XYZ file of C-alpha atoms in Angstrom:
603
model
C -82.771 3.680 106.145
C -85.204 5.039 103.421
C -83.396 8.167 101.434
C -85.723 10.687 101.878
C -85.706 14.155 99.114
C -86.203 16.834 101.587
C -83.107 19.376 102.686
C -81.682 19.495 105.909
C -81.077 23.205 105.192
C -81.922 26.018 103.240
C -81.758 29.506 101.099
C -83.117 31.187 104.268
C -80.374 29.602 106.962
C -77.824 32.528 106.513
C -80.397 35.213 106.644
C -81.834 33.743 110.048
C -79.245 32.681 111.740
C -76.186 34.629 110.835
C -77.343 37.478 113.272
C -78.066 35.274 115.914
C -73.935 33.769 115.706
C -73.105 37.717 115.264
C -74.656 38.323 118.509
C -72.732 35.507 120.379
C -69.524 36.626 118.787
C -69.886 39.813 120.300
C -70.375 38.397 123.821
C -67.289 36.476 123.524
C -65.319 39.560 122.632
C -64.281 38.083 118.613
C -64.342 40.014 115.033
C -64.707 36.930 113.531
C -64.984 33.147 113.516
C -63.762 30.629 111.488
C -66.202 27.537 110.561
C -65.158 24.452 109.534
C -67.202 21.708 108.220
C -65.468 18.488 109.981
C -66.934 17.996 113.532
C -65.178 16.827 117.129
C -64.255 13.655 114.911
C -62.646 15.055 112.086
C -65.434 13.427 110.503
C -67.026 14.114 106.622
C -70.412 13.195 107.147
C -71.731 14.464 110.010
C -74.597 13.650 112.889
C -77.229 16.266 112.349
C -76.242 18.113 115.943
C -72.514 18.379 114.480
C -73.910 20.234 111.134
C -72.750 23.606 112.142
C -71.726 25.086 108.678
C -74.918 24.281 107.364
C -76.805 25.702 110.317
C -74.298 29.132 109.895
C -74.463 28.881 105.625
C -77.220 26.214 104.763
C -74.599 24.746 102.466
C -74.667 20.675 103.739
C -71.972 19.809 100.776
C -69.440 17.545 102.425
C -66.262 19.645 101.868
C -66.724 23.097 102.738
C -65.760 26.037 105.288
C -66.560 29.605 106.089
C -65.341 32.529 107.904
C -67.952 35.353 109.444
C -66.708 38.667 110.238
C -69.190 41.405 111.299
C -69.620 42.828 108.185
C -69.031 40.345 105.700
C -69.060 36.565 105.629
C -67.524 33.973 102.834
C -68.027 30.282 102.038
C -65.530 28.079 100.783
C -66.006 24.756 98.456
C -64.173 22.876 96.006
C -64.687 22.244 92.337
C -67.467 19.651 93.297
C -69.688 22.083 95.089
C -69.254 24.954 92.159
C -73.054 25.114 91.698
C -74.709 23.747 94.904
C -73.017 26.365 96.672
C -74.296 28.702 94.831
C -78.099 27.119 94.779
C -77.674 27.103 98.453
C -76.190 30.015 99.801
C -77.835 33.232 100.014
C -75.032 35.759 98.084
C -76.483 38.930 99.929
C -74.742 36.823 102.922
C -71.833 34.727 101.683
C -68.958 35.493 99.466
C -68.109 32.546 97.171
C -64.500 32.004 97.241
C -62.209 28.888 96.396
C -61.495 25.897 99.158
C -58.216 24.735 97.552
C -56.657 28.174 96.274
C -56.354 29.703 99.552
C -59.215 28.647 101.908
C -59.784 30.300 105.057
C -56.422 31.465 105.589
C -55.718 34.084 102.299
C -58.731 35.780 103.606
C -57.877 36.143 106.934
C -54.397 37.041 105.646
C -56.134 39.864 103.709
C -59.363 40.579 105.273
C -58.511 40.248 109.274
C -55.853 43.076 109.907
C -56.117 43.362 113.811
C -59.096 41.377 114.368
C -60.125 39.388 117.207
C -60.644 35.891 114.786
C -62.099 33.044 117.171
C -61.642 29.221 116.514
C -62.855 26.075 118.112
C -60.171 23.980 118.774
C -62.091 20.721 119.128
C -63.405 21.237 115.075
C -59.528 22.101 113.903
C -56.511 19.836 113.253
C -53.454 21.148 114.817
C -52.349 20.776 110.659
C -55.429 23.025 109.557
C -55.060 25.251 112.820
C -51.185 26.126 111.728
C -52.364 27.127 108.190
C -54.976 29.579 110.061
C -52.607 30.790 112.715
C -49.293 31.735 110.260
C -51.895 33.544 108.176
C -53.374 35.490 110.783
C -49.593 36.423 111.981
C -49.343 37.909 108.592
C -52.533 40.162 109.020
C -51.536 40.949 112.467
C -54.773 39.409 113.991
C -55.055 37.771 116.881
C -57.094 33.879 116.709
C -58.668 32.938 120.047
C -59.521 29.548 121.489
C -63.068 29.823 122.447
C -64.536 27.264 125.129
C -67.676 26.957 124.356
C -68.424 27.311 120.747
C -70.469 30.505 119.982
C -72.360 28.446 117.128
C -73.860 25.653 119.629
C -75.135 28.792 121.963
C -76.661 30.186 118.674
C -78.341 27.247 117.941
C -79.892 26.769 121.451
C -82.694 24.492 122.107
C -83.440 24.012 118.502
C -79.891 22.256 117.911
C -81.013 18.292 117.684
C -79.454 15.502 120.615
C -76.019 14.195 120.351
C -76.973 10.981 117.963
C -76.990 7.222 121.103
C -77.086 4.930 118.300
C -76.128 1.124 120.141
C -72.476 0.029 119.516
C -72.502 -3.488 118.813
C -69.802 -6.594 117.969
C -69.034 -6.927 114.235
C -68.129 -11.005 114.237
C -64.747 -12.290 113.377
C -66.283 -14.083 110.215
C -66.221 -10.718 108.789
C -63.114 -8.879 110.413
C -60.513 -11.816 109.773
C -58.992 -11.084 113.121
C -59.748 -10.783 116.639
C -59.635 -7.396 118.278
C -56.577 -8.739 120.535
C -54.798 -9.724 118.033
C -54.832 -5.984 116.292
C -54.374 -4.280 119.890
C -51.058 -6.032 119.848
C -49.993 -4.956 116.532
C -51.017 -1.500 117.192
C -48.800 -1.496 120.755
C -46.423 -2.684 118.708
C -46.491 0.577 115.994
C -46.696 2.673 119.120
C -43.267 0.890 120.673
C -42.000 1.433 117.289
C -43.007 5.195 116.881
C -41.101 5.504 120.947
C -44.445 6.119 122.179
C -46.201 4.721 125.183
C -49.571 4.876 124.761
C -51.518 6.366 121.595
C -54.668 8.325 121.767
C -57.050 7.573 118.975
C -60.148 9.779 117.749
C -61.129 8.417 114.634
C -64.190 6.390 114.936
C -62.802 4.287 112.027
C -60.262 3.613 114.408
C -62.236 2.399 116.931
C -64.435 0.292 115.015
C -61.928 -1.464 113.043
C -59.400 -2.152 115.939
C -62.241 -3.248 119.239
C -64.182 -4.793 116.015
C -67.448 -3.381 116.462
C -70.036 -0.906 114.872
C -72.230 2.080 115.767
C -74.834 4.337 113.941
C -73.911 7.665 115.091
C -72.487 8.827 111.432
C -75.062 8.675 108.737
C -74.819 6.356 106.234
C -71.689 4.968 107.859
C -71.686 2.411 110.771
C -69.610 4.134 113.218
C -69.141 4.593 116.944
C -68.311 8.448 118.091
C -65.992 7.958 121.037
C -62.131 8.121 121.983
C -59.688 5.393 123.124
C -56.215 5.405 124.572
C -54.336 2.428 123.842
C -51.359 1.589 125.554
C -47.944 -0.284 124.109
C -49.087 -3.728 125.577
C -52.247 -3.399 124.120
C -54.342 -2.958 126.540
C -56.727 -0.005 126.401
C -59.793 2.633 127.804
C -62.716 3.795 125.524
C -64.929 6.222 126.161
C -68.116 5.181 124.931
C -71.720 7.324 126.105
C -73.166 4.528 128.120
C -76.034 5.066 126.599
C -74.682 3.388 123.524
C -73.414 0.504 125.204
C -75.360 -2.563 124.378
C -75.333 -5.186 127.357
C -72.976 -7.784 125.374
C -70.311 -4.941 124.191
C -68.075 -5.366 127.826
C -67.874 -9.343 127.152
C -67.312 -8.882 123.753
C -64.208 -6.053 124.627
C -62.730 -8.327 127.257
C -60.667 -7.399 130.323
C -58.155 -5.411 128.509
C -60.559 -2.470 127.140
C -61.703 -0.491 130.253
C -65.085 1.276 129.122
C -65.414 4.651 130.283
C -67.565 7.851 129.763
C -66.613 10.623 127.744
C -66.536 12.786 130.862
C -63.410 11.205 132.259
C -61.497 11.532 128.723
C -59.984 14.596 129.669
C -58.610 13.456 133.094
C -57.078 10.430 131.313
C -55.240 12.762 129.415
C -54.270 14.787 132.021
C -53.153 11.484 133.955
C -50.704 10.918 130.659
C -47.841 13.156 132.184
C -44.529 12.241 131.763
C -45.463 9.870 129.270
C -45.153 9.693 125.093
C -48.503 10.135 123.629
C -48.766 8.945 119.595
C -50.958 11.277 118.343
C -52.114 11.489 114.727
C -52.262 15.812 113.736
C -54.040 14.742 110.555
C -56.919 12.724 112.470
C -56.929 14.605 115.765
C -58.189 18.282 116.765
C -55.512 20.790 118.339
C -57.737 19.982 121.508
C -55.949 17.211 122.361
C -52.603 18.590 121.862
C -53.360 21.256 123.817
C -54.803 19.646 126.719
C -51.359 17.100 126.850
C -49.417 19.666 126.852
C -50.600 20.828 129.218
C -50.896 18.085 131.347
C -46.935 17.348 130.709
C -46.915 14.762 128.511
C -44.039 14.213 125.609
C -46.491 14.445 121.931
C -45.236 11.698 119.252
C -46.477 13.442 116.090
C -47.264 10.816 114.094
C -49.801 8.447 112.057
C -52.898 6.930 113.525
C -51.556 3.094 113.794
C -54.906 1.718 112.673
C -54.508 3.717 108.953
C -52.586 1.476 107.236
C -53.448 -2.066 108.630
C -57.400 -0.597 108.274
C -56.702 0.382 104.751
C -55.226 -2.757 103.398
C -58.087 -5.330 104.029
C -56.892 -9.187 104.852
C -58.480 -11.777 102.696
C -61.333 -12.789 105.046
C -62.355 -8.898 104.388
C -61.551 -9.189 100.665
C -63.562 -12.120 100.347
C -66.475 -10.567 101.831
C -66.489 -7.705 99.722
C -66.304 -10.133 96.922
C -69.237 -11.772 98.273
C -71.295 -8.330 99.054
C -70.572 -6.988 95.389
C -71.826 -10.067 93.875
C -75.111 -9.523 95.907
C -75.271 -5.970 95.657
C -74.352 -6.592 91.729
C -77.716 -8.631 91.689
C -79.650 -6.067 93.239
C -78.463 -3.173 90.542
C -78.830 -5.175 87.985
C -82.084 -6.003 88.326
C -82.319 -1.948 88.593
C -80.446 -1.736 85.118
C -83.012 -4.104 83.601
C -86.026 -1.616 85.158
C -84.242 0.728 83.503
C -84.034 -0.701 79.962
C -87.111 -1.470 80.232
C -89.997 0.354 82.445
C -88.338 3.519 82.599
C -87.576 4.163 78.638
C -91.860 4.358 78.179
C -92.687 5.403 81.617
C -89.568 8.386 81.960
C -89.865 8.383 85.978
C -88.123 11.432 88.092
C -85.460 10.848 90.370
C -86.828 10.451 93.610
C -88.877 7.611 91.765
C -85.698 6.363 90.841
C -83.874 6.126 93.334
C -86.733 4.432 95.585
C -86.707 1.417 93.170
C -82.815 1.293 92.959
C -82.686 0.907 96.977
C -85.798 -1.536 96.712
C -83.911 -4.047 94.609
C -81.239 -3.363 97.443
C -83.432 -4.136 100.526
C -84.489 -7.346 98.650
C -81.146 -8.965 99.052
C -82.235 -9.053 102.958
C -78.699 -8.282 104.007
C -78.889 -4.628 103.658
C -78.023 -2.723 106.309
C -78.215 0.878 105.059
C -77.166 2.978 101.668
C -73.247 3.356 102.083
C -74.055 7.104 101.074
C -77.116 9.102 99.779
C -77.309 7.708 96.206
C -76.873 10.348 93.233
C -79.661 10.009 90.361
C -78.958 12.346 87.713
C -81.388 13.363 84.698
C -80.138 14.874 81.840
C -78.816 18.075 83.214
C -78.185 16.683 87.039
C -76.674 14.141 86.177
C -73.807 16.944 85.117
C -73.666 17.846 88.799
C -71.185 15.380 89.842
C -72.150 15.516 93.543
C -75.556 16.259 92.814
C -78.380 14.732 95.213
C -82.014 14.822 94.404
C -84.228 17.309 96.666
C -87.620 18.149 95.987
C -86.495 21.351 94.619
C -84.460 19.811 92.065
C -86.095 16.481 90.794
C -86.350 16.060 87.163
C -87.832 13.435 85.062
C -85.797 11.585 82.498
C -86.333 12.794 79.238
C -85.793 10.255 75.556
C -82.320 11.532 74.035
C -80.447 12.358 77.281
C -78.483 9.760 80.023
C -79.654 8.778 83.806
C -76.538 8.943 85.921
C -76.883 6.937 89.133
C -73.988 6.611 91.948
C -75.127 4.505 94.693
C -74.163 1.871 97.169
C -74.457 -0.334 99.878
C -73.489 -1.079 103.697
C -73.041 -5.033 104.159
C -71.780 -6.351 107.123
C -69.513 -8.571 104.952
C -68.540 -5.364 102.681
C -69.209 -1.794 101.813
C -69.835 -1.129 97.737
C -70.322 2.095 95.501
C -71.136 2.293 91.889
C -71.629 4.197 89.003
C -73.639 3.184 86.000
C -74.640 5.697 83.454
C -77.776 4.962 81.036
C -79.266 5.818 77.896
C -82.711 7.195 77.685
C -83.916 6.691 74.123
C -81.473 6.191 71.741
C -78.219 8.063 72.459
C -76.371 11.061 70.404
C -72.875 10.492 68.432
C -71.379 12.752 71.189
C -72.695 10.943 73.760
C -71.053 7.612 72.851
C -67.613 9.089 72.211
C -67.727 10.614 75.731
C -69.124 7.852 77.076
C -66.453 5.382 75.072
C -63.590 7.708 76.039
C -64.523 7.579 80.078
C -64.963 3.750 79.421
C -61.082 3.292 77.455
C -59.905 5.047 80.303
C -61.366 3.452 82.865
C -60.374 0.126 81.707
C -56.413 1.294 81.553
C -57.266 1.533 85.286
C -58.480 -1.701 85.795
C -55.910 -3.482 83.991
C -52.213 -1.313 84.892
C -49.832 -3.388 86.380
C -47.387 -1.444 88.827
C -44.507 -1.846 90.821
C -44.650 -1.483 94.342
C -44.175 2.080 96.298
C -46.285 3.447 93.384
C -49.158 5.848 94.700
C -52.459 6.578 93.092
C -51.398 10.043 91.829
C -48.835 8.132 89.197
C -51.840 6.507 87.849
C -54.451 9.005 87.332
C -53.192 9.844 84.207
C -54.441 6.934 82.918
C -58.075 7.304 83.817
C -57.742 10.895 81.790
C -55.795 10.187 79.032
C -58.420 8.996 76.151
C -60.186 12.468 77.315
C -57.424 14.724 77.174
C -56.547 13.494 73.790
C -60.256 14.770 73.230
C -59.138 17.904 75.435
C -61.598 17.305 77.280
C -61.200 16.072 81.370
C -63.217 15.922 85.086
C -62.946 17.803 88.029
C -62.818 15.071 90.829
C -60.681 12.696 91.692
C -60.415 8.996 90.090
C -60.638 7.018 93.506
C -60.847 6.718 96.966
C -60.070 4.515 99.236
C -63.552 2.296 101.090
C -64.107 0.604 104.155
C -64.967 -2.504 105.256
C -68.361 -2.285 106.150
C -66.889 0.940 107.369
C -67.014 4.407 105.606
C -67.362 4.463 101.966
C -64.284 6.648 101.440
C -61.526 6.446 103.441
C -58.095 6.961 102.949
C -54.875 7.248 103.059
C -55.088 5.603 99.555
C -56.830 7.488 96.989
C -56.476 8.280 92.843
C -56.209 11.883 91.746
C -54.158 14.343 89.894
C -53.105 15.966 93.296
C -50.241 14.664 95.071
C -50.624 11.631 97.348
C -47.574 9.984 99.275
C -48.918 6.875 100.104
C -48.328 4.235 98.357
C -51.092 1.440 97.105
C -50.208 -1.587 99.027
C -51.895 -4.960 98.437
C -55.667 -5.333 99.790
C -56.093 -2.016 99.151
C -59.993 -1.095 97.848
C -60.431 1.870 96.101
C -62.887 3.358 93.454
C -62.306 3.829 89.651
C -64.589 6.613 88.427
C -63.573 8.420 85.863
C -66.652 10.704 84.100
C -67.116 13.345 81.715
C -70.114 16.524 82.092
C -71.654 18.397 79.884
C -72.760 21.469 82.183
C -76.239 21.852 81.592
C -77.067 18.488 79.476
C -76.058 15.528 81.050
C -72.944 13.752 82.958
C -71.270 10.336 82.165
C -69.354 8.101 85.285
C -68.398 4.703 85.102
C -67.324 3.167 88.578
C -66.349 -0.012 90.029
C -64.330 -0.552 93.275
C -60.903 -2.724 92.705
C -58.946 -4.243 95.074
C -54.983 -4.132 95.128
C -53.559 -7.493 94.328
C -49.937 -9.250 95.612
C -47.090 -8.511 93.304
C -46.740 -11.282 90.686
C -44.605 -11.941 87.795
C -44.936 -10.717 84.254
C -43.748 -13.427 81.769
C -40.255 -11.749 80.661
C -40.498 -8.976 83.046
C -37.667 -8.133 85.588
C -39.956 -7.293 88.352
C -43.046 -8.634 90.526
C -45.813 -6.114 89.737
C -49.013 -5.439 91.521
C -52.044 -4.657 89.621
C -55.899 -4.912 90.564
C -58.819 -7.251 90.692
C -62.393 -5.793 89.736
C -64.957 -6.437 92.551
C -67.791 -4.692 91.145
C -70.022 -6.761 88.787
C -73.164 -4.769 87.351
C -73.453 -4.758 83.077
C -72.062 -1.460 81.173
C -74.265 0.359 78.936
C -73.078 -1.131 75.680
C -76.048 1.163 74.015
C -73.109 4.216 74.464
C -69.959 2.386 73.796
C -68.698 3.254 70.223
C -67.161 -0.152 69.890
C -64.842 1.421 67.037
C -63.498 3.706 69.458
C -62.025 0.522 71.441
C -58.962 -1.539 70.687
C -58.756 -4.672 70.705
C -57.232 -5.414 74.366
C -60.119 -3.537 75.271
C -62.678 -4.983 73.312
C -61.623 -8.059 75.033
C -61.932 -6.913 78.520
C -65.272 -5.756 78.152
C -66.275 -9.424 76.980
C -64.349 -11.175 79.777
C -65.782 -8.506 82.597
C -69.383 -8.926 81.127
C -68.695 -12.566 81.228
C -67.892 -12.643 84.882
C -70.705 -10.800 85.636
C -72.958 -13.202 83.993
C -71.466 -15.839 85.532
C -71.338 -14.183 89.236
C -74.470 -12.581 89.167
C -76.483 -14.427 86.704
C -77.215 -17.514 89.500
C -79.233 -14.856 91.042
C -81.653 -13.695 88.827
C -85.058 -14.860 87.193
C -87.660 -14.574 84.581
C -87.238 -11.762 82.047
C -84.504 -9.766 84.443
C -81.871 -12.577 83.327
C -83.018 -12.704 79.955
C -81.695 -8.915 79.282
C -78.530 -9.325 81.709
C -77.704 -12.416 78.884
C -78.008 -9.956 76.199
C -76.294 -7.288 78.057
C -73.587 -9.144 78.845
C -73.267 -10.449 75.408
C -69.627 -10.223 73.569
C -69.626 -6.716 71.838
């Protein structure tokens, strides 16, 4: 469980081992191949054998892509990975270009004119794979399927084991509903979608609808595997039996068949004639290609478990209630070691972080971090997905701010939280920023909304106090988080780009809006909110939803220029410190609950 501060990867990875993937492209007759960074799972973080791009780039960012040619090669990240792409990623190798403003396919469209370009089509949604294929059209190249993929024969011997973690029953006292229940409702969305069966990939998928968990995915307690599940809810899923424990087939009943993953792709093939629901978004072209072949009608369409997955039921509410008043405990016993030890003693980051996930494993229920968590001194702290390496580590220094993103896995809930701290007493700029990220944040913890309304109608909220300041963030407000599941997870999330879905009640996402001074220091301020019922508004026309804070951990009120705050928001901060006083208070001691009093004092 421990975080350790040593990279997976490094400076030297391109320089080693793009020859060696040059060589096996030549083999296979290809110009080029196109690397993606989600795996056989469409997954974001990855089991180490499934870390290709880093292996290829030794970028391990969690958005990312490259394509390698045999004279030139390019990398491609978003506006979180600006710097770390560049820290890790030997230029003489790698071209830096842009994720979102043309990816992969504007340079193939302009850099592949007759090429051989070769693709895996396990690692590509058939969505992804169409944006690759129209632009390779365009440059008149031709993009081959390859069978086995030329990276994993790179890699050889030194490539680590598929990860066998056990797959194990998560209890109905923390689900809210039993595994056959769901398995009807999904035949039920895959009668309604005039499907027969439906063909899931997602481990997400899997472990919310059989209700269990793995530890194949770091960080995240998921199972890797496949299921087909048919309209009267019975199912097959294709588990390694390696990973399955000897109370999992009791636990699945008689209407899950377990199988290996060697007979997955003769189920499929045994699908002809038949509808298959199959989710393009969730799912690689693999599958599509393989029931096609076989015969089968493809239902383009959702993964059933999304939505119902998404919008927790209140047994799953209440335990995240439950796990973010422990897990509040825990990091605010962290916030008092910082007001206190740390403002004399100025530890480094990888100190840091070690006592922040102490506090954590003395709660007892901790199961692992929910993600690597981000500790951030003075100028790393501007790195919004920065994660300290021995490379990097920096000591806090009196005058600058200690920005630390963290959570926790519970099997009752999964949290994630942002507090930012003042080291020595703050600057006038740092308390407007730091006031400005707060008034906006708080406009997203107390909108009220009528339903269908998505999370891109609210950003603007979270950014308005800053662009008044013109001044704004690079990342997105929110994203959706699991139930003991991953920490994000969609289809619900908060950003300025478009989203479609709309935020339906029991909905968790994050509210993190931040500001970063590029080379001083960064400010965040997060806390996970859950969608609430519609309700009336005293002389209103119409039931509104809104959303209830679950986080409960103290704000720096050392930064907040009260001044800067109206009154309506003046008066959350007292009633939010005063829950957390009163939630969180019970359980702590000595001179710990002493400060969270005064920290949670009225401003």
């Amino acid at each position: 469980m421990r975080q350790t501060f040593e990279e997976a990867a490094d400076r030297s990875f391109a320089s080693r081992h793009l020859p060696r993937l040059r060589a096996e492209l030549e083999k296979q007759g290809l110009d080029g191949f196109v690397v993606p960074h989600e795996d056989e799972h469409q997954n974001e973080y990855l089991p180490a054998a499934n870390e290709r791009l880093a292996w290829v780039s030794g970028f391990t960012g969690s958005a990312g892509a490259a394509v390698v040619m045999k004279d030139r090669a390019a990398i491609f990240t978003d506006g979180r990975y600006t710097v770390q792409v560049r820290d890790q990623v030997d230029p003489a190798f790698f071209e830096y270009l842009d994720l979102v403003e043309g990816g992969p396919p504007a340079f193939i469209a302009s850099q592949a004119a007759g090429a051989v370009i070769g693709y895996d089509p396990r690692l590509h949604s058939p969505t992804a794979l169409g944006h690759i294929q129209r632009a390779a059209e365009r440059a008149g190249a031709v993009l081959r399927p390859v069978d086995v993929n030329p990276i994993d024969l790179a890699w050889g011997d030194d490539r680590p084991p598929q990860p066998q973690a056990a797959v194990v029953p998560q209890p109905e006292r923390f689900t809210g509903e039993a595994s056959e229940a769901k398995r009807r409702e999904i035949g039920a969305a895959i009668v309604a979608a005039g499907a027969d069966v439906a063909v899931l990939t997602a481990p997400a998928s899997l472990a919310w609808l059989f209700n269990i968990r793995g530890g194949d995915v770091i960080r995240t307690p998921l199972p890797l595997g496949q299921a087909v599940v048919d309209k009267d809810g019975r199912a097959r899923l294709f588990l390694d039996p390696a990973k399955v424990t000897d109370e999992l087939p009791a636990w699945l009943g008689n209407e899950v068949a377990l199988q290996s993953p060697e007979t997955l792709a003769g189920a499929l093939d045994a699908l002809h004639g038949q509808s298959v629901l199959i989710d393009p978004a969730q799912s690689s072209a693999w599958y599509f290609d393989r029931l096609m072949q076989a015969g089968a009608k493809v239902v383009r369409g959702p993964d059933p478990c999304i939505l119902p997955r998404a919008a927790k039921n209140e047994i799953e509410i209440e335990g995240s209630r439950q796990a973010h008043i422990r897990d509040g405990a825990a990091l605010s016993n962290f916030l008092h070691w910082v007001a206190t030890t740390a403002q004399t003693e100025l530890p480094a980051e990888d100190e840091i972080v070690t006592v922040l996930e102490g506090f954590r494993e003395a709660t007892g229920a901790l199961k692992d971090l929910s993600f690597d968590t981000i500790a951030g001194a003075g100028p790393n702290g501007a790195l919004p997905h920065y994660r300290p390496v021995r490379r990097t580590i920096r000591r806090v220094e009196a005058g600058s701010l200690l920005l630390v993103d963290g959570g926790g896995q519970y099997l009752d809930g999964t949290t994630d939280v942002t507090r930012t701290m003042a080291i020595g007493d703050p600057t006038a700029e740092q308390k407007d920023r730091f006031t400005r990220v707060l008034k906006g944040h708080i406009a997203l913890s107390v909108v009220r909304f009528p339903e269908g309304t998505t999370g891109s109608q609210l950003d603007v909220l979270a950014r308005l106090p800053l662009w008044m300041a013109g001044l704004d963030y690079d990342h997105g407000t929110g994203h959706g988080v699991g139930s003991y599941l991953g920490v994000h997870e969609g289809p619900q999330r908060i950003a300025k780009a478009a989203n479609t879905q709309a935020l339906l009640p029991g909905m968790i996402l994050s509210n993190e809006p931040g500001f970063y001074k590029e080379g001083h220091w960064g400010i965040r301020i997060e806390n996970l909110q859950v969608v609430t019922p519609a309700a009336p508004i005293s002389g209103g026309e119409r039931p509104m939803l809104g959303f209830e804070t679950l986080t409960l951990a103290p704000i720096d009120r050392r930064l907040i220029k009260v001044s800067l705050l109206t009154d309506n928001e003046r008066a959350w901060m007292d009633a939010y410190h005063a829950e957390v006083l009163a939630k969180v208070g019970p359980l702590m001691q000595g001179e710990a609950r002493v400060w969270l009093e005064q920290a949670c004092a009225p401003l």
